[in-house]
Coordinates of C-alpha atoms and ligand atoms in Angstrom, one line a residue:
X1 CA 103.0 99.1 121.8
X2 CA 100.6 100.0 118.5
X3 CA 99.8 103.6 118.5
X4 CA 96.5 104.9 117.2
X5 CA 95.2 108.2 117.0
X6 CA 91.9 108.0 117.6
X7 CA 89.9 111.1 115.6
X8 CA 86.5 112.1 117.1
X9 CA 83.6 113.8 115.1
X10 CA 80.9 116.0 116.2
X11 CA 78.3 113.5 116.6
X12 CA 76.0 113.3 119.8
X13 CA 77.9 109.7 120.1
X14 CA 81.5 111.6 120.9
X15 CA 80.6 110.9 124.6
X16 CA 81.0 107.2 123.8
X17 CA 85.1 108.2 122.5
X18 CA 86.1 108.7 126.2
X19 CA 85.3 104.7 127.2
X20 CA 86.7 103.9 123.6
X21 CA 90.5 105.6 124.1
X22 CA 90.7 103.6 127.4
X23 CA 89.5 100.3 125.7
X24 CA 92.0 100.6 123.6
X25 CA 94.5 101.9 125.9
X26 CA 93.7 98.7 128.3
X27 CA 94.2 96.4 124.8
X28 CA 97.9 97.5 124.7
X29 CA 97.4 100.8 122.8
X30 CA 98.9 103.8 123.3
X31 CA 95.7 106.6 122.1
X32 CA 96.2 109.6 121.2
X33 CA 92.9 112.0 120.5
X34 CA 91.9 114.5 117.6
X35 CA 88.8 116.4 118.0
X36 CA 87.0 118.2 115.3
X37 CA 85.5 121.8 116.4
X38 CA 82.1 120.2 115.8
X39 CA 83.4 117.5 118.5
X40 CA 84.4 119.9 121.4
X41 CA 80.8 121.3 121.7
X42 CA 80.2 117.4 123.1
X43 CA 83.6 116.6 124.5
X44 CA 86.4 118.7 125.8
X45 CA 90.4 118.2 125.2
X46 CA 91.5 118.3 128.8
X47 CA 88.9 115.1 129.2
X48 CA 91.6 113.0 126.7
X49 CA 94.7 114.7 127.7
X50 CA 93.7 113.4 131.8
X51 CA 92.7 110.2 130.5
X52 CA 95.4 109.1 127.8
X53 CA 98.5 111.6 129.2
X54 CA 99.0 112.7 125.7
X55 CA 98.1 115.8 123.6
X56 CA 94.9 116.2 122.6
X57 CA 94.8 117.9 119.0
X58 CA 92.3 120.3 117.7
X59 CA 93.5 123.1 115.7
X60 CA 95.7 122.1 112.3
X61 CA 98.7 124.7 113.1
X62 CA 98.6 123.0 117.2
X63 CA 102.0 121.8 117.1
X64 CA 102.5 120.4 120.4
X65 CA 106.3 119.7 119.7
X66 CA 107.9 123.3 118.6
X67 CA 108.9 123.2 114.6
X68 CA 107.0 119.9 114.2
X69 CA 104.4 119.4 112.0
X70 CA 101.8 117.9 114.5
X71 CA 99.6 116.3 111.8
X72 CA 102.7 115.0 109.6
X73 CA 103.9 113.2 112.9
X74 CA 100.8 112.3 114.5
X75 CA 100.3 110.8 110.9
X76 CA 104.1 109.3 110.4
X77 CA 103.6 107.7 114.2
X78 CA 100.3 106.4 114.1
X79 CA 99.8 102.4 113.1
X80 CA 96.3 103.3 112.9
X81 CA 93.7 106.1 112.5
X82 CA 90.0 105.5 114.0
X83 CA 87.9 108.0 113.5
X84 CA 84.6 107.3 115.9
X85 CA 82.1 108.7 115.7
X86 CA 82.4 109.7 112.0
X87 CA 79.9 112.4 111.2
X88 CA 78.4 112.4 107.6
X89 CA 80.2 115.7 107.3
X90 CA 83.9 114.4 108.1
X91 CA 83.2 111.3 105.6
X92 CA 82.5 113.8 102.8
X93 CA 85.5 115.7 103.8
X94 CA 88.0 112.1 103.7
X95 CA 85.8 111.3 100.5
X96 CA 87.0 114.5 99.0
X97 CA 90.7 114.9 100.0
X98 CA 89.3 118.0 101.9
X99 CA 91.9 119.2 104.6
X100 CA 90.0 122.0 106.2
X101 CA 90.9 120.6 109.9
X102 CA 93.2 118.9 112.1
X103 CA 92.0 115.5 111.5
X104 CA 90.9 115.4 107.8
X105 CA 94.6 117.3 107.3
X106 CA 96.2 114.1 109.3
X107 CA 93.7 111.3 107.6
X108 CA 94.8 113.1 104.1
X109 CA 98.8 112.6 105.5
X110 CA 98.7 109.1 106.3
X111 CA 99.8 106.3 104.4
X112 CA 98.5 103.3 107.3
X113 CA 95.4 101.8 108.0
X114 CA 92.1 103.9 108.5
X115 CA 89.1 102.7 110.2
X116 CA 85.9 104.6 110.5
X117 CA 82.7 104.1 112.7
X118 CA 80.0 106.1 111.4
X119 CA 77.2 107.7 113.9
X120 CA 74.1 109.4 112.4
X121 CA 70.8 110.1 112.1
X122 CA 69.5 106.9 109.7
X123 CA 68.6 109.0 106.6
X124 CA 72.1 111.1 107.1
X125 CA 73.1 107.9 106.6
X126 CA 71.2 106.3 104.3
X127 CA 71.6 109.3 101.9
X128 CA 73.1 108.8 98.4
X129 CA 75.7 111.6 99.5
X130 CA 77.1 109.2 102.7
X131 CA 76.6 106.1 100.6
X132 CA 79.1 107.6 97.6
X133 CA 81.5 109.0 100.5
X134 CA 81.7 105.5 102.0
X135 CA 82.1 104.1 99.1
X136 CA 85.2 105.8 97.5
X137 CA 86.6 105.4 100.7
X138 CA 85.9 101.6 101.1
X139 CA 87.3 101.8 97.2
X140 CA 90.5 103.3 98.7
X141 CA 91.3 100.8 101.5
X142 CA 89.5 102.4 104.4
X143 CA 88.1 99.9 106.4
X144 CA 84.2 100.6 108.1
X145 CA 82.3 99.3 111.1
X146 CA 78.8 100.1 109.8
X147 CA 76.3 101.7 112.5
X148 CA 73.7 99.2 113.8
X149 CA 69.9 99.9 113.9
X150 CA 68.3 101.4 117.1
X151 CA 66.9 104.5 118.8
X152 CA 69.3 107.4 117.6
X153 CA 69.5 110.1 119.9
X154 CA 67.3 112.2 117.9
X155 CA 64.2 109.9 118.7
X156 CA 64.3 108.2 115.5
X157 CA 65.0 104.8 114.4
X158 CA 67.0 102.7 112.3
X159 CA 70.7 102.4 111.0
X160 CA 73.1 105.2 112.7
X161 CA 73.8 104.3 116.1
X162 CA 77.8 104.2 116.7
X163 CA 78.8 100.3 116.7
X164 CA 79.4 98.7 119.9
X165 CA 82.8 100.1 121.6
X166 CA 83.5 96.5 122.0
X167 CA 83.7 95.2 118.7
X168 CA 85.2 98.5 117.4
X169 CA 88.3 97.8 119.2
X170 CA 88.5 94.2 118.3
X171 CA 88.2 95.1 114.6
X172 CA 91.0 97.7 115.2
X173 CA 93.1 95.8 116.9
X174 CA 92.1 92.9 114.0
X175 CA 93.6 95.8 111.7
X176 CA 96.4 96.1 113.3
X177 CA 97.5 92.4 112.9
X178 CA 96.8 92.1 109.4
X179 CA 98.9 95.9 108.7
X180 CA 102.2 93.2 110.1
X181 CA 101.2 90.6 107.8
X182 CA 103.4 91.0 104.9
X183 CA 105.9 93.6 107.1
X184 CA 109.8 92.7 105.3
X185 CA 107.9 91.1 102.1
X186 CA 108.2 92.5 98.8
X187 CA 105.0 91.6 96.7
X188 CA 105.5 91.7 93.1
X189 CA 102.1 92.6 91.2
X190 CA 101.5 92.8 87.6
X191 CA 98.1 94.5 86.5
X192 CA 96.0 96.0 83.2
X193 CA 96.2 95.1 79.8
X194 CA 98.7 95.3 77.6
X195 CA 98.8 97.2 74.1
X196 CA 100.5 94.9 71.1
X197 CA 101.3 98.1 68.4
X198 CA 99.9 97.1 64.9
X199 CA 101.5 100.8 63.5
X200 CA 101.8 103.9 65.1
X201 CA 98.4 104.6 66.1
X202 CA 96.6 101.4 66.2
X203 CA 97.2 98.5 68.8
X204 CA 95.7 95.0 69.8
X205 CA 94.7 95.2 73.6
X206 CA 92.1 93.9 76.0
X207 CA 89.0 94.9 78.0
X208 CA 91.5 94.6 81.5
X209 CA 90.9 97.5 83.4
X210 CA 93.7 97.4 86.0
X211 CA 91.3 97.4 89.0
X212 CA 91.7 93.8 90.1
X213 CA 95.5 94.4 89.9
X214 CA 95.3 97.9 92.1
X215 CA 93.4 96.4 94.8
X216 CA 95.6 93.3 95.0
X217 CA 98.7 96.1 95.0
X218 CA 96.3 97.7 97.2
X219 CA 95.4 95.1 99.7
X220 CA 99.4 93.9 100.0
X221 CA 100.1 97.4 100.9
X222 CA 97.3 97.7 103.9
X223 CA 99.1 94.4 104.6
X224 CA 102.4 96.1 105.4
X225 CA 104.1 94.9 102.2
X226 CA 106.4 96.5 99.9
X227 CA 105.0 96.6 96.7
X228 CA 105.8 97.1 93.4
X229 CA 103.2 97.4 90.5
X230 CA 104.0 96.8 86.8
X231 CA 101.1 98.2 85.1
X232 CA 100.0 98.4 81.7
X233 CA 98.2 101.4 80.6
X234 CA 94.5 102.0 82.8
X235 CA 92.5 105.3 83.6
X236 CA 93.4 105.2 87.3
X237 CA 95.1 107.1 89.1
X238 CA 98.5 106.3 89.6
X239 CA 99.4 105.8 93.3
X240 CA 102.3 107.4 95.3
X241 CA 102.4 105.1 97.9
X242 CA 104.2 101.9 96.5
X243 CA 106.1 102.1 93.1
X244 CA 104.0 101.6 89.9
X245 CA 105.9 100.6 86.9
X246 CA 104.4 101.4 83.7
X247 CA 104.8 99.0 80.4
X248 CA 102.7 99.2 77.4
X249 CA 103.4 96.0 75.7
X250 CA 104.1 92.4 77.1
X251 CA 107.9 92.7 76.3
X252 CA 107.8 94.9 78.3
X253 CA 105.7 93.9 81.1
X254 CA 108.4 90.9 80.5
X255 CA 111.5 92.8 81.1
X256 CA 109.8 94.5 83.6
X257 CA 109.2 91.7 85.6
X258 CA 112.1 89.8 85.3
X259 CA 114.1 92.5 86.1
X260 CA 112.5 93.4 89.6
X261 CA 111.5 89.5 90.7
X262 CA 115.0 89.6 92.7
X263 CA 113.4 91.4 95.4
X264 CA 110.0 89.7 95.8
X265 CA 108.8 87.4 98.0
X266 CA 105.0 86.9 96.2
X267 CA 104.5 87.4 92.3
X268 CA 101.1 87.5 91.9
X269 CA 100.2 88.1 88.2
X270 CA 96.8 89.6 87.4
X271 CA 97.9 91.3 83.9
X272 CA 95.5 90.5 80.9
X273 CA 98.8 89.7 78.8
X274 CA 98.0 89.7 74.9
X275 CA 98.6 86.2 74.1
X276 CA 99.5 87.4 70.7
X277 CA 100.8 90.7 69.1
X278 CA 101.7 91.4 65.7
X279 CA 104.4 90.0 63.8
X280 CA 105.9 93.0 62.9
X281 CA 105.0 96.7 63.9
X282 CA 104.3 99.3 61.0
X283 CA 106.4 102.3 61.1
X284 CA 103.7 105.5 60.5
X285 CA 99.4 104.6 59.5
X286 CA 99.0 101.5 57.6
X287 CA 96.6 103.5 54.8
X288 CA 93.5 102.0 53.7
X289 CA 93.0 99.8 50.4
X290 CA 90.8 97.8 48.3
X291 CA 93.0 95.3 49.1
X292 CA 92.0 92.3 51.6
X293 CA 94.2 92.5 54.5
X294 CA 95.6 90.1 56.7
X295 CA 97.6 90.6 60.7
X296 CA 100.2 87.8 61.5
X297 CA 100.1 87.7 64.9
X298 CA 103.0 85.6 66.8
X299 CA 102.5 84.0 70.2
X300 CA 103.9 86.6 73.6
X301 CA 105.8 85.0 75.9
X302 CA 103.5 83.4 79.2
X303 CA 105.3 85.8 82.2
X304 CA 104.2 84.2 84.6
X305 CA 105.4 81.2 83.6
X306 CA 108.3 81.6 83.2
X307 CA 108.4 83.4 86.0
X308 CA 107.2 80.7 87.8
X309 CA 109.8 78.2 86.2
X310 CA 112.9 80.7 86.9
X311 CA 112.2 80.9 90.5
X312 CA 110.8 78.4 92.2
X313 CA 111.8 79.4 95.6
X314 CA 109.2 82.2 95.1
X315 CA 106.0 82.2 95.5
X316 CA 104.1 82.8 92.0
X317 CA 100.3 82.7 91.5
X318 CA 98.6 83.3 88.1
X319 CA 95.0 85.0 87.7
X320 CA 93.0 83.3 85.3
X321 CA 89.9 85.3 83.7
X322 CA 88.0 82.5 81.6
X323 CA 84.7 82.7 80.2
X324 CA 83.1 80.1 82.4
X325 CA 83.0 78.8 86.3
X326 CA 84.5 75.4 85.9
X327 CA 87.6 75.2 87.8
X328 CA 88.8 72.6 85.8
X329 CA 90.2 75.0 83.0
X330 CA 92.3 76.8 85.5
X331 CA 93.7 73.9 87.4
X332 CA 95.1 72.5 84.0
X333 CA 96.4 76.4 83.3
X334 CA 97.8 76.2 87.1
X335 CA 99.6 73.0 86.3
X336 CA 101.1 74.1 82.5
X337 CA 102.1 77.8 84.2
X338 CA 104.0 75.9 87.1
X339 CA 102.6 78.4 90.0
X340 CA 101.7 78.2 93.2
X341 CA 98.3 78.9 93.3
X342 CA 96.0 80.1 90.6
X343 CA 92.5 82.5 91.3
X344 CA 90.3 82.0 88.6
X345 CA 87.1 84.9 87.5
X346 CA 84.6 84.3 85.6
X347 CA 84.4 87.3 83.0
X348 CA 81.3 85.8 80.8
X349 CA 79.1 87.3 84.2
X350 CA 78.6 91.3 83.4
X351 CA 78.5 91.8 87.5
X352 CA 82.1 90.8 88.1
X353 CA 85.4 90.7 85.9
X354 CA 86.3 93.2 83.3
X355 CA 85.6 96.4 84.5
X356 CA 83.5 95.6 87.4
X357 CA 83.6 97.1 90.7
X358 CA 83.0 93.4 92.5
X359 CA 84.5 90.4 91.3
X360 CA 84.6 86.3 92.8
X361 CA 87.7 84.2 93.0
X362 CA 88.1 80.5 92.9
X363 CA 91.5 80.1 94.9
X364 CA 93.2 76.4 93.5
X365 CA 96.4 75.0 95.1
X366 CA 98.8 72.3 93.5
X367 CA 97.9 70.0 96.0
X368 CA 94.3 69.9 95.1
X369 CA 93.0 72.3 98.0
X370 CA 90.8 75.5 96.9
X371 CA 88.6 78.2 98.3
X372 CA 85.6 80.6 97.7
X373 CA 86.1 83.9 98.0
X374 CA 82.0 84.9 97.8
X375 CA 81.2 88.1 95.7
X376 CA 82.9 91.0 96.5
X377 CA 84.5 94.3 96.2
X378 CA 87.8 94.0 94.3
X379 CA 89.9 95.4 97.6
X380 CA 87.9 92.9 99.8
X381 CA 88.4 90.1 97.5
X382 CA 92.4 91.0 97.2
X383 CA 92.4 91.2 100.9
X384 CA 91.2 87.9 100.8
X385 CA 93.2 86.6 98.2
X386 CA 96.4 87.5 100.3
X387 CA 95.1 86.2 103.7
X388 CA 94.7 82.9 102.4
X389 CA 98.3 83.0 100.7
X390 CA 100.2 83.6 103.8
X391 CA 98.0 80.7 105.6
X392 CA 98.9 78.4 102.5
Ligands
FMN401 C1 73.2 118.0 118.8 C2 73.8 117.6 117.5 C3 74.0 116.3 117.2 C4 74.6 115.9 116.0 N1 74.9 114.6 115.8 C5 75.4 114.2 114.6 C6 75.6 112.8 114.4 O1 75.4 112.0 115.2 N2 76.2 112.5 113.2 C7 76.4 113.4 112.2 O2 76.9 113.1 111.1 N3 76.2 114.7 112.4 C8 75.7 115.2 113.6 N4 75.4 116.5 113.8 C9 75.8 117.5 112.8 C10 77.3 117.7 112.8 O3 77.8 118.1 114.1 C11 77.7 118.8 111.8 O4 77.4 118.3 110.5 C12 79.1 119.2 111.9 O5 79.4 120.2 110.9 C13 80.1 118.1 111.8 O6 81.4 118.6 111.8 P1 82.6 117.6 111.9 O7 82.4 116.5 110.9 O8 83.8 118.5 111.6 O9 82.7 117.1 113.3 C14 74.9 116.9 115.1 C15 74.6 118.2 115.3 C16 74.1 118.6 116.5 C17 73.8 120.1 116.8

C-alpha cells in the first residue's frame, strides 16, 4: 500500500481535500492529512482523523508517537507528498526552504516525490511572485497540476480553480509508478565540463553548464534510482540526496568513471569532455613575451566509449551537443562510441543547450528507431529521456 501525506492549504478550495483523501484512499492509498493554520479556518482535523483513521497533523512540535519526530517520519514514510490546495503563500514558503509550519517543515524533510495543486485567485496566480515560486520548484523536481480557468470563489474569473479531484489522483498515483521505475538500479551520470590545466591558473574548458547532467541525475533519482553523479566543476548547488563526485579534468572524470561503472545499471554520459588538453601542464604562470606562442594539445581519451566497449552488458548512452539538427552526425557518433542509445542537442539555437533552462533531444537507437522529445525544461526532458530508456 503507497502512503501519501496529503498537505492542505488555506485556500477556500480545502473543502474539496475531504473527497480527495478518500479518492485516494479508495485507489489503494493509505492518506494521511497535514493542515496548515490558514487551512483549519476552512477544515477541521477531527474531519480527516474520522475519515482516514490516522492523525491529522497541524502543529510542527505534534508528535503523535512520543519521542518521534512527527515531520521526520511523516516525511521518511510517505511515498508521496500532495499538497492541494497549494495557496500562493505555502508555494513561496516551499520556494524558499521556509519551515515556519508543520507541512513546509515535512515538504523541506523529504527526499520523495512532491506534487502540488495550486488554488487561487487568477492574478495571485498569475503574479510574477507565484510564477518564480513554481518555477524553482518545477526546477527542483516538484511535479504541478496547474489550476484550470473558471469562476473562483471570489467571483472572478480565469486560471486558479483547484484541478479536477479526479485527475489529481491519477497524476499522483501516475507519480507513484514512475518513483518504482528505476527502484534496485544504479544510474551512472556524468555532467559539466571539464577543465584541461594549461599552468596553474589558466585552463582549457567549455561553455557546459552541468544543468542537463543534474536534471538527468535529477530525473533518475524521482525515478527511484540510485544515483551517482561525477561532475566537473558548475555553479550549482551540490545536492545531498544522491552522491556527486567531483573531477576537474577528463582523467579524472575517467578514473572516476571507471572506477564506480561496477555498480551501475545505466551510464548515461552528458559531460562536455575536452576532447583535447594540453600536452604538458606548466608548473606556476606561463609569463608573458614578445615571443609567438604555441599550445600542443593531445587528444583525451572518449569515456564513454570506452566505457561503452568495456561493458557491454550495461547500458551506455552518449549525449551529443552538435552545432546543427541533423541526426545524421550523431548516429555515426552513436555507432564509433559503441552505446546504446545517443540524445543529440542542438547548441547552435541560443533557446536550448549550453546554459539554457529548456533544451530538445533527438533520442537514436542502434537499431535505427528514434524519438522527439519536444522543447522542454531540462528535468522534463531528463524525465523523458529515462522513460523512454527503460521502455527500449
Ligand atoms: C476566505 C479566504 C479565502 C482564501 N483563499 C485562498 C486561495 O484560494 N488561495 C490562496 O493562495 N490564498 C487564499 N487565501 C489567503 C490565504 O489563506 C493566506 O495567504 C494564508 O496566509 C495562507 O496560509 P497557508 O499557506 O499557510 O495555508 C484566502 C483567504 C481567505 C480569508
Amino acid at each position: 500500500m503507497k502512503r501519501v501525506v496529503l498537505g492542505v492549504s488555506g485556500s477556500v478550495a480545502a473543502y474539496r481535500a475531504a473527497d480527495l483523501a478518500r479518492d485516494l484512499m479508495r485507489a489503494g492509498c493509505e492518506v494521511r492529512v497535514c493542515l496548515t493554520d490558514a487551512a483549519q479556518n476552512f477544515v477541521q482535523p477531527a474531519l480527516f482523523e474520522a475519515l482516514t483513521g490516522q492523525p491529522c497533523l497541524q502543529d510542527v512540535f505534534e508528535e503523535p508517537v512520543r519521542g518521534r519526530m512527527a515531520h521526520i517520519d511523516w516525511a521518511r514514510q510517505a511515498d508521496l507528498i500532495l499538497i492541494a490546495p497549494a495557496t500562493a503563500n505555502t508555494l513561496a514558503k516551499l520556494a524558499h526552504g521556509d519551515g515556519e509550519d508543520m507541512l513546509t517543515t515535512l515538504a523541506l524533510a523529504a527526499t520523495g516525490p512532491i506534487v502540488v495543486a495550486p488554488a487561487m485567485n487568477p492574478a495571485m496566480y498569475t503574479h510574477p511572485a507565484t510564477q518564480a515560486s513554481m518555477e524553482s520548484l518545477k526546477a527542483r523536481g516538484v511535479h504541478f497540476l496547474e489550476p484550470v480557468e473558471g469562476d473562483v470563489a471570489c467571483g472572478e474569473n480565469g486560471q486558479g480553480k483547484l484541478a479536477a479531484n479526479s485527475q489529481i489522483v491519477q497524476e499522483t498515483l501516475l507519480i507513484l509508478h514512475r518513483a518504482e521505475k528505476l527502484k534496485g538500479q544504479t544510474v551512472l551520470i556524468t555532467s559539466g565540463p571539464t577543465e584541461e590545466p594549461i599552468d596553474d591558473v589558466r585552463f582549457l574548458t567549455n561553455r557546459s553548464s552541468g544543468k542537463m547532467g543534474m536534471a538527468v541525475a535529477r530525473a533518475a533519482k524521482l525515478m527511484g534510482a540510485e544515483v551517482i553523479l561525477i561532475s566537473g566543476p558548475t555553479s550549482l548547488p551540490t545536492p545531498t540526496d544522491f552522491r556527486v563526485i567531483p573531477v576537474r579534468t577528463a582523467e579524472e572524470m575517467r578514473s572516476a568513471a571507471l572506477g564506480e561503472i561496477r555498480h551501475a545499471h545505466l551510464v548515461i554520459g552528458v559531460a562536455a569532455v575536452a576532447d583535447y588538453r594540453p600536452a604538458e601542464r606548466v608548473q606556476g604562470k606561463i609569463r608573458r613575451s614578445e615571443e609567438e606562442m604555441v599550445l600542443k594539445l593531445v587528444l583525451n581519451p572518449d569515456i564513454i566509449a570506452e566505457l561503452a566497449q568495456a561493458h557491454p552488458e550495461k547500458k551506455v548512452v552518449a549525449f551529443a551537443a552538435e552545432p546543427t539538427s541533423d541526426p545524421e552526425v550523431a548516429r555515426a557518433k552513436m555507432l564509433r562510441k559503441g552505446v546504446h542509445a545517443i540524445a543529440m542537442n542542438d547548441v547552435s539555437r541560443p533557446d536550448i543547450g549550453f546554459g539554457a533552462d529548456e533544451n530538445e533531444l533527438k533520442l537514436l537507437f542502434t537499431d535505427g528507431k528514434s524519438a522527439e522529445s519536444g522543447k522542454q525544461s531540462k528535468l522534463g526532458c531528463a524525465l523523458w529521456l529515462l522513460e523512454k530508456l527503460t521502455e527500449a
